[in-house]
């Protein structure tokens, strides 16, 4: 298969061109020779001697930007006066803001939305707390909570640096499912304190989406919050990832004509995502899963301080395969990466069974780039939007929370997650399946809607929905 190369961002180069000496043709050629893709050219100003142009170019990364800048600066009559990165421009001042639903036009309005009228509404909720769902934002609002300890695959970069990711999640909640989400990044990594803070701020929210909290702390934090709160608590990196992974695998194995339960799976990165993905695969009937982390494959006779690795030792690797990733990958049907960049080598993919499936899901840089895996891989997916087959939890969390908010579910069950996975997979019709299309696009509006409906149906079947069925619109 031939896979398009990934492009990370676009930049705008402002060039001052001396009319007599500069040749735009040589500039375009120089950019294209570096692999840059010109997508727009704008004339900003021109006078007798100089033309100022803005050139928008798709680039791979900051090194690529530096290369383009250095190459062009050497051309006669060309000066690069400014470089702006469109990704940074989009983040200026943050990505979200709040809007009132209606304007306060006069004193009369003011006395209703605020003192004194609001006091009657407050007292009504005080007397009947369930009215908070009807009379406040609680019914449609989710807290996106991170402590910044496992931000994408960037590691423990702290709460401030986690904000752009959490703002992005909030945007996606709103755009894809109409859910109002607040990014909340906590300046503590203490489990007890996180649980206490999330509990204390929960009254205004209809659900809690935990995000980018590292393992093994994330398991205890989630479990305690599930037990102590009456709203759904969902660690996206665990369950959202597992749901979308399973959806992608349902379709990938169909395409290559294998049974999931017969497949040999190697999963690298035994943290939050890896543990939940493994549990969901086992529940789906997969038997041969070998879990690999930095020190190689987990085996029954190993001694592991990390409690979740001990769990792997007891529940996976039935054939007790030992060694590094390169050792255990031989003959595997499926590779799942939720670890870090560049972990899987081209030679590793070459050793896999016929029609290998590689889901390299580490963000922002996958375990192997599609162009590296290309000669050997049959179905390739990453977590990124700039390659085909984006296996990313964004296909799950908007629709799932839409569903739990609408039926006022008290929690998210295994059955609801499985229903969500099947709903995502079902968006790709059997006759549309191809190496480039095993999972629907994030922009396919059917995804959030189908996930919502499937989650609601399963919530009623499991008896966790607290709103009367007839009140929840189909
Ligand atoms: N595509 C998606 O939807 C999606 C969802 C969740 C997580 N992820 C990605 O998965 C990765 C892990 O996320 P997490 O939340 O589970 O983090 P985590 O910190 O809980 O776990 C990461 C695990 O990967 C292991 N690891 C890291 N580098 C490794 C290497 N070179 N070799 C072997 N093991 C290695 C770590 O030791 C750790 O056990 C991140 O890159 C994240 O971006 C992707
Ligand atoms: O944020 C993403 O793109 C997916 C996932 O939640 C991750 O942590 O990588
Ligand atoms: Mg995440």
XYZ file of C-alpha atoms and ligand atoms in Angstrom:
528
model
C 0.000 0.000 0.000
C 1.120 3.574 -0.541
C 0.478 5.977 2.288
C 0.598 9.769 2.112
C 3.256 11.353 4.320
C 2.210 13.185 7.442
C 2.251 16.944 7.638
C 2.341 18.524 11.045
C 1.455 22.143 10.563
C 1.622 25.056 8.206
C 3.743 28.147 8.486
C 3.535 31.564 6.896
C 6.822 32.999 5.640
C 6.867 36.731 5.061
C 9.404 37.435 2.310
C 10.875 40.725 1.150
C 11.801 40.234 -2.493
C 14.007 42.622 -4.412
C 12.279 42.923 -7.733
C 15.480 43.080 -9.750
C 17.190 40.015 -8.350
C 14.664 37.681 -6.651
C 13.038 34.937 -8.700
C 9.814 33.514 -7.323
C 10.308 30.394 -9.434
C 13.544 29.562 -7.620
C 11.883 30.189 -4.243
C 9.060 27.760 -5.072
C 11.552 25.168 -6.328
C 13.721 25.535 -3.199
C 10.702 25.042 -0.932
C 9.461 22.051 -2.854
C 12.973 20.490 -2.884
C 12.890 20.409 0.931
C 9.513 18.610 0.837
C 7.535 21.759 1.687
C 4.104 22.121 0.115
C 3.069 25.658 -0.856
C -0.646 26.080 -0.261
C -1.131 29.850 -0.620
C 0.716 32.916 -1.865
C -0.453 36.428 -0.951
C 0.985 39.734 -2.065
C 1.055 41.968 1.022
C 2.587 45.093 -0.499
C 4.564 46.082 -3.507
C 6.515 49.171 -4.500
C 9.024 50.088 -7.146
C 11.872 47.971 -5.741
C 10.454 45.445 -3.311
C 7.510 43.050 -3.103
C 6.355 41.648 0.231
C 4.714 38.233 -0.028
C 3.257 35.822 2.499
C 3.762 32.186 1.558
C 1.807 29.528 3.414
C 3.594 26.162 3.437
C 2.705 22.775 4.901
C 5.721 21.519 6.864
C 6.612 18.455 8.935
C 8.106 20.055 12.028
C 10.210 22.926 13.335
C 13.428 21.454 11.861
C 11.776 21.465 8.464
C 10.769 25.111 8.995
C 14.387 25.995 9.862
C 15.615 24.199 6.748
C 13.204 26.075 4.489
C 14.127 29.394 6.087
C 17.868 28.742 5.717
C 17.513 27.554 2.109
C 15.438 30.516 0.974
C 17.570 33.077 2.793
C 20.515 32.060 0.597
C 18.701 32.949 -2.621
C 19.666 36.304 -4.195
C 17.378 39.246 -3.324
C 15.304 37.272 -0.793
C 14.930 38.206 2.872
C 12.763 36.191 5.274
C 11.344 38.903 7.513
C 9.000 36.808 9.657
C 7.906 33.206 10.208
C 4.583 32.463 11.885
C 3.290 29.039 12.782
C -0.417 28.673 12.129
C -0.798 26.168 14.947
C 0.527 28.737 17.437
C -1.627 31.466 15.883
C -4.722 29.319 16.509
C -3.810 29.077 20.186
C -3.384 32.808 20.802
C -5.488 33.687 23.851
C -6.684 30.085 24.171
C -9.216 28.211 22.051
C -12.523 28.500 23.903
C -14.658 31.092 25.687
C -18.070 31.191 27.369
C -21.134 32.890 25.916
C -24.407 33.777 27.641
C -27.429 32.086 26.037
C -29.293 35.397 25.836
C -28.405 39.053 26.515
C -29.421 40.875 29.685
C -31.196 43.769 28.000
C -32.769 45.687 30.893
C -33.289 45.829 34.648
C -36.172 43.429 34.368
C -33.943 40.766 32.775
C -31.259 41.557 35.335
C -33.633 40.981 38.222
C -34.481 37.536 36.820
C -31.048 36.175 35.891
C -29.473 37.735 38.967
C -30.624 39.179 42.296
C -33.399 39.075 43.368
C -35.071 36.586 40.974
C -32.250 34.056 40.966
C -32.719 33.521 44.708
C -36.045 31.757 44.140
C -34.383 29.381 41.699
C -31.591 28.679 44.169
C -34.098 27.928 46.918
C -36.050 25.610 44.599
C -32.860 23.598 43.982
C -32.039 23.676 47.683
C -35.403 22.079 48.395
C -35.184 19.599 45.504
C -31.536 19.018 44.413
C -32.520 17.039 41.280
C -33.786 20.349 39.859
C -30.109 21.267 39.284
C -30.357 19.141 36.126
C -33.239 21.268 34.854
C -32.266 24.710 36.088
C -28.463 24.847 35.778
C -25.746 24.011 33.272
C -25.133 20.684 35.060
C -27.232 18.729 32.562
C -24.917 19.557 29.680
C -21.543 20.159 31.288
C -18.481 17.972 31.690
C -15.232 18.708 33.537
C -12.097 17.695 31.621
C -9.640 17.083 34.448
C -5.901 16.580 34.103
C -2.917 16.783 36.408
C -0.534 17.019 33.447
C 1.329 13.798 34.277
C 0.853 11.887 30.986
C 0.056 14.544 28.412
C -0.265 12.736 25.099
C 3.049 10.859 24.893
C 4.935 13.925 26.155
C 4.982 12.689 29.740
C 4.803 14.676 32.964
C 4.854 18.199 31.532
C 2.603 19.712 34.210
C -0.819 21.337 34.388
C -0.069 24.570 32.527
C 1.352 22.726 29.529
C -1.618 20.332 29.603
C -4.088 23.189 29.055
C -3.890 23.351 25.229
C -4.751 19.644 25.015
C -7.662 19.996 27.464
C -8.949 23.079 25.637
C -8.831 21.026 22.439
C -10.869 18.264 24.075
C -13.409 20.894 25.214
C -13.713 22.223 21.652
C -14.322 18.729 20.330
C -16.946 17.990 22.984
C -18.882 21.053 21.862
C -18.420 20.793 18.124
C -19.067 17.085 17.801
C -21.750 16.547 20.433
C -22.932 19.917 21.781
C -21.494 19.149 25.226
C -20.129 22.111 27.223
C -16.780 21.077 28.664
C -14.382 22.959 30.944
C -10.645 22.277 30.895
C -9.463 22.011 34.508
C -5.765 21.384 35.079
C -4.803 20.691 38.671
C -1.525 21.732 40.249
C -1.177 18.570 42.276
C -0.148 14.993 41.533
C -1.332 13.638 44.851
C -4.026 10.981 44.466
C -5.949 11.870 47.635
C -5.887 15.550 46.809
C -7.066 15.009 43.216
C -9.969 12.868 44.433
C -10.896 15.466 47.052
C -10.727 18.379 44.578
C -12.717 16.628 41.854
C -15.392 15.640 44.367
C -15.557 19.199 45.654
C -16.038 20.711 42.221
C -18.425 18.045 40.923
C -21.785 19.716 41.795
C -21.755 21.886 38.678
C -21.003 19.006 36.331
C -23.002 16.182 34.778
C -19.896 14.098 34.130
C -16.156 13.910 34.768
C -13.727 13.173 31.955
C -10.293 12.362 33.389
C -7.518 13.010 30.890
C -3.786 12.434 30.632
C -3.254 11.237 34.202
C -0.458 8.685 34.346
C -0.685 5.057 35.408
C -0.940 3.537 37.937
C -2.364 6.580 39.833
C -5.101 7.002 37.254
C -6.675 3.636 38.165
C -7.145 4.492 41.822
C -8.268 8.053 41.094
C -10.905 6.850 38.651
C -12.104 3.987 40.839
C -12.474 6.139 43.939
C -14.329 8.857 42.045
C -16.673 6.299 40.471
C -17.481 4.987 43.939
C -17.875 8.367 45.560
C -19.715 10.393 42.906
C -23.217 9.965 41.477
C -22.232 11.242 38.006
C -20.297 9.258 35.391
C -16.506 9.346 35.721
C -14.595 8.205 32.649
C -10.853 8.132 32.127
C -10.674 8.882 28.443
C -7.127 7.556 27.903
C -8.206 4.212 29.278
C -11.719 3.597 28.079
C -12.127 6.029 25.183
C -8.953 4.615 23.653
C -10.008 1.009 24.240
C -13.417 1.623 22.660
C -11.958 3.152 19.496
C -9.209 0.545 19.291
C -11.782 -2.227 19.397
C -13.915 -0.486 16.769
C -10.887 -0.237 14.471
C -9.919 -3.855 15.076
C -13.440 -5.156 14.360
C -13.168 -3.643 10.887
C -9.451 -4.325 10.291
C -9.758 -8.070 10.924
C -12.848 -8.194 8.741
C -10.821 -6.613 5.936
C -7.934 -9.077 6.218
C -10.253 -12.055 6.732
C -9.078 -13.061 10.234
C -10.974 -13.805 13.453
C -10.075 -11.435 16.291
C -10.149 -14.299 18.788
C -7.474 -16.183 16.784
C -5.154 -13.216 16.333
C -1.803 -12.910 18.067
C -1.603 -9.427 19.531
C 1.456 -7.589 20.784
C 0.637 -4.480 22.781
C 3.401 -2.032 23.712
C 2.991 0.537 26.521
C 1.397 -0.928 29.630
C 0.090 2.293 31.156
C -3.383 3.787 31.304
C -4.312 3.174 27.666
C -2.503 -0.166 27.373
C -4.152 -1.680 30.435
C -7.676 -0.681 29.440
C -7.150 -1.751 25.808
C -5.951 -5.165 26.994
C -8.930 -5.618 29.317
C -11.318 -4.759 26.527
C -9.569 -7.105 24.070
C -9.706 -9.962 26.581
C -13.406 -9.266 27.113
C -13.866 -9.367 23.313
C -12.396 -12.885 23.272
C -8.791 -12.212 22.251
C -6.597 -14.879 23.844
C -3.060 -14.232 22.673
C -1.941 -10.873 24.006
C 1.676 -10.196 24.850
C 2.196 -6.988 26.844
C 5.522 -5.207 26.387
C 6.928 -2.198 28.212
C 10.391 -0.718 28.523
C 11.884 -3.893 29.978
C 10.360 -6.239 27.440
C 7.483 -8.723 27.533
C 5.651 -9.340 30.803
C 5.724 -12.985 31.863
C 4.151 -14.928 34.706
C 7.434 -15.539 36.505
C 8.562 -11.905 36.391
C 8.610 -9.752 39.534
C 6.866 -6.440 39.028
C 6.472 -3.590 41.476
C 3.969 -1.893 39.212
C 0.595 -3.431 40.166
C -0.790 -3.160 36.654
C 2.192 -5.077 35.260
C 1.507 -7.754 37.851
C -2.012 -7.877 36.439
C -0.528 -8.393 32.952
C 1.634 -11.208 34.319
C -1.477 -12.980 35.601
C -3.858 -12.373 32.686
C -1.860 -12.229 29.449
C 0.862 -14.008 27.501
C -0.493 -17.589 27.772
C 2.478 -18.983 25.830
C 4.968 -17.127 28.071
C 6.770 -15.504 25.168
C 9.865 -13.668 26.412
C 12.154 -10.936 25.185
C 12.193 -7.477 23.711
C 9.567 -6.073 21.377
C 11.650 -7.178 18.395
C 11.746 -10.717 19.802
C 8.046 -11.101 20.548
C 6.679 -9.383 17.442
C 7.627 -12.312 15.168
C 4.472 -13.946 13.835
C 2.087 -11.432 15.468
C -1.055 -10.514 13.535
C -1.640 -7.217 15.303
C 0.631 -4.602 16.877
C -0.935 -2.034 19.186
C 1.236 0.841 20.332
C 0.263 3.087 23.217
C 3.810 3.821 24.339
C 6.118 6.325 22.692
C 7.692 7.457 19.442
C 9.679 5.177 17.159
C 9.433 2.035 19.301
C 8.565 -0.271 16.388
C 11.063 -0.746 13.571
C 10.459 -1.552 9.945
C 12.283 -4.894 10.443
C 9.812 -5.698 13.251
C 6.842 -5.246 10.915
C 8.619 -7.453 8.368
C 8.590 -10.296 10.910
C 4.845 -10.147 11.578
C 2.333 -12.654 10.215
C 0.721 -12.237 6.780
C -1.402 -9.085 6.395
C -0.132 -7.369 9.512
C -2.259 -4.790 11.280
C -0.307 -1.989 12.961
C -2.103 0.534 15.175
C 0.676 2.905 16.259
C -1.345 5.144 18.519
C 1.223 7.149 20.514
C 0.706 10.888 20.135
C 1.954 13.085 18.701
C 4.595 10.766 17.230
C 3.526 7.166 16.644
C 5.540 4.021 17.411
C 6.272 3.797 13.686
C 5.471 6.218 10.892
C 3.249 4.872 8.118
C 5.935 5.537 5.512
C 8.371 3.393 7.544
C 5.932 0.503 7.929
C 4.661 0.790 4.392
C 6.480 -2.011 2.573
C 5.199 -4.654 4.970
C 2.027 -3.435 6.659
C -1.459 -4.239 5.368
C -3.580 -2.043 7.647
C -1.946 0.935 9.291
C -3.508 3.391 11.737
C -2.170 6.170 13.946
C -3.716 8.553 16.485
C -3.146 11.505 14.174
C -5.416 13.377 11.811
C -2.849 13.773 9.039
C -2.779 10.092 8.041
C -5.638 7.820 6.976
C -7.263 5.720 9.746
C -7.149 7.917 12.830
C -7.628 5.702 15.882
C -8.199 8.360 18.500
C -10.445 8.547 21.530
C -12.104 11.622 20.018
C -14.290 9.152 18.120
C -15.702 8.040 21.475
C -15.819 10.701 24.194
C -18.154 13.295 22.598
C -20.920 10.826 21.709
C -20.457 8.783 24.877
C -20.882 11.816 27.153
C -23.776 13.080 24.995
C -25.455 9.751 25.708
C -24.776 9.612 29.444
C -25.866 13.229 29.931
C -29.062 12.753 27.942
C -30.206 9.680 29.862
C -28.582 10.903 33.097
C -26.616 7.713 33.560
C -24.999 7.239 36.958
C -21.959 5.470 35.471
C -20.461 3.926 32.337
C -20.695 0.133 32.183
C -18.633 -2.374 30.151
C -21.722 -3.023 28.048
C -22.040 0.702 27.241
C -18.399 0.794 26.106
C -18.828 -2.274 23.904
C -21.980 -0.735 22.424
C -19.987 2.419 21.640
C -17.244 0.381 19.914
C -19.766 -1.455 17.750
C -21.504 1.829 16.911
C -18.238 3.420 15.725
C -17.318 0.363 13.638
C -20.795 0.274 12.098
C -20.359 3.700 10.494
C -18.006 2.095 7.941
C -20.132 -0.145 5.737
C -18.722 -3.521 4.787
C -18.531 -2.622 1.095
C -16.617 0.591 1.892
C -13.888 -1.138 3.937
C -10.361 -0.663 2.607
C -6.814 -0.347 3.931
C -7.418 3.397 4.103
C -10.878 3.247 5.591
C -11.358 0.983 8.562
C -12.535 3.703 10.933
C -14.819 6.669 10.255
C -13.518 10.198 10.125
C -13.789 12.346 13.227
C -15.866 14.716 11.088
C -18.440 12.098 10.193
C -21.486 13.346 12.070
C -22.954 9.871 12.245
C -20.255 8.831 14.739
C -21.281 10.879 17.788
C -24.957 10.294 17.070
C -24.613 6.505 16.778
C -22.380 6.326 19.843
C -24.886 8.404 21.808
C -27.823 6.219 20.812
C -25.961 2.965 21.482
C -24.773 4.204 24.883
C -28.283 5.280 25.886
C -29.761 1.941 24.815
C -27.141 0.024 26.796
C -27.579 2.323 29.832
C -31.296 1.499 29.975
C -30.582 -2.204 29.549
C -28.077 -2.021 32.420
C -30.437 -0.041 34.646
C -28.015 2.876 35.120
C -30.089 5.543 33.288
C -31.981 7.794 35.686
C -34.151 9.731 33.256
C -37.476 8.317 32.152
C -36.979 6.600 28.769
C -39.839 8.435 27.085
C -38.249 11.787 27.971
C -35.021 10.989 26.121
C -35.364 11.864 22.470
C -34.368 9.252 19.935
N -4.658 7.455 19.917
C -5.303 7.626 21.040
O -6.512 7.815 21.088
C -4.554 7.558 22.336
C -5.275 7.524 23.524
C -4.582 7.445 24.728
C -3.199 7.424 24.737
N -2.548 7.503 23.547
C -1.085 7.517 23.520
O -0.585 6.374 24.163
C 0.607 6.696 24.873
C 0.464 6.275 26.324
O -0.546 7.019 26.962
P -1.008 6.643 28.438
O -2.032 7.628 28.808
O -1.302 5.186 28.528
O 0.340 6.973 29.238
P 0.967 6.241 30.522
O 2.026 7.159 30.979
O -0.101 5.840 31.466
O 1.616 4.888 29.932
C 2.651 4.870 29.005
C 3.356 3.515 29.091
O 4.159 3.380 27.938
C 5.435 2.912 28.352
N 6.439 3.342 27.413
C 6.784 4.591 27.087
N 7.786 4.570 26.195
C 8.058 3.277 25.947
C 8.985 2.599 25.121
N 9.857 3.279 24.402
N 8.965 1.250 25.085
C 8.096 0.553 25.843
N 7.202 1.140 26.658
C 7.184 2.482 26.706
C 5.637 3.536 29.737
O 6.615 2.860 30.496
C 4.247 3.398 30.325
O 4.059 2.144 30.959
C 0.823 8.192 24.663
O 1.688 8.386 23.589
C -0.540 8.709 24.291
O -0.486 9.840 23.466
C -3.180 7.553 22.364
O -5.315 13.605 22.880
C -5.287 12.751 21.969
O -5.089 13.041 20.777
C -5.562 11.309 22.251
C -5.220 10.836 23.611
O -6.092 11.328 24.592
C -3.783 11.007 23.993
O -3.517 11.260 25.170
O -2.922 10.841 23.135
Mg -5.181 11.708 26.426
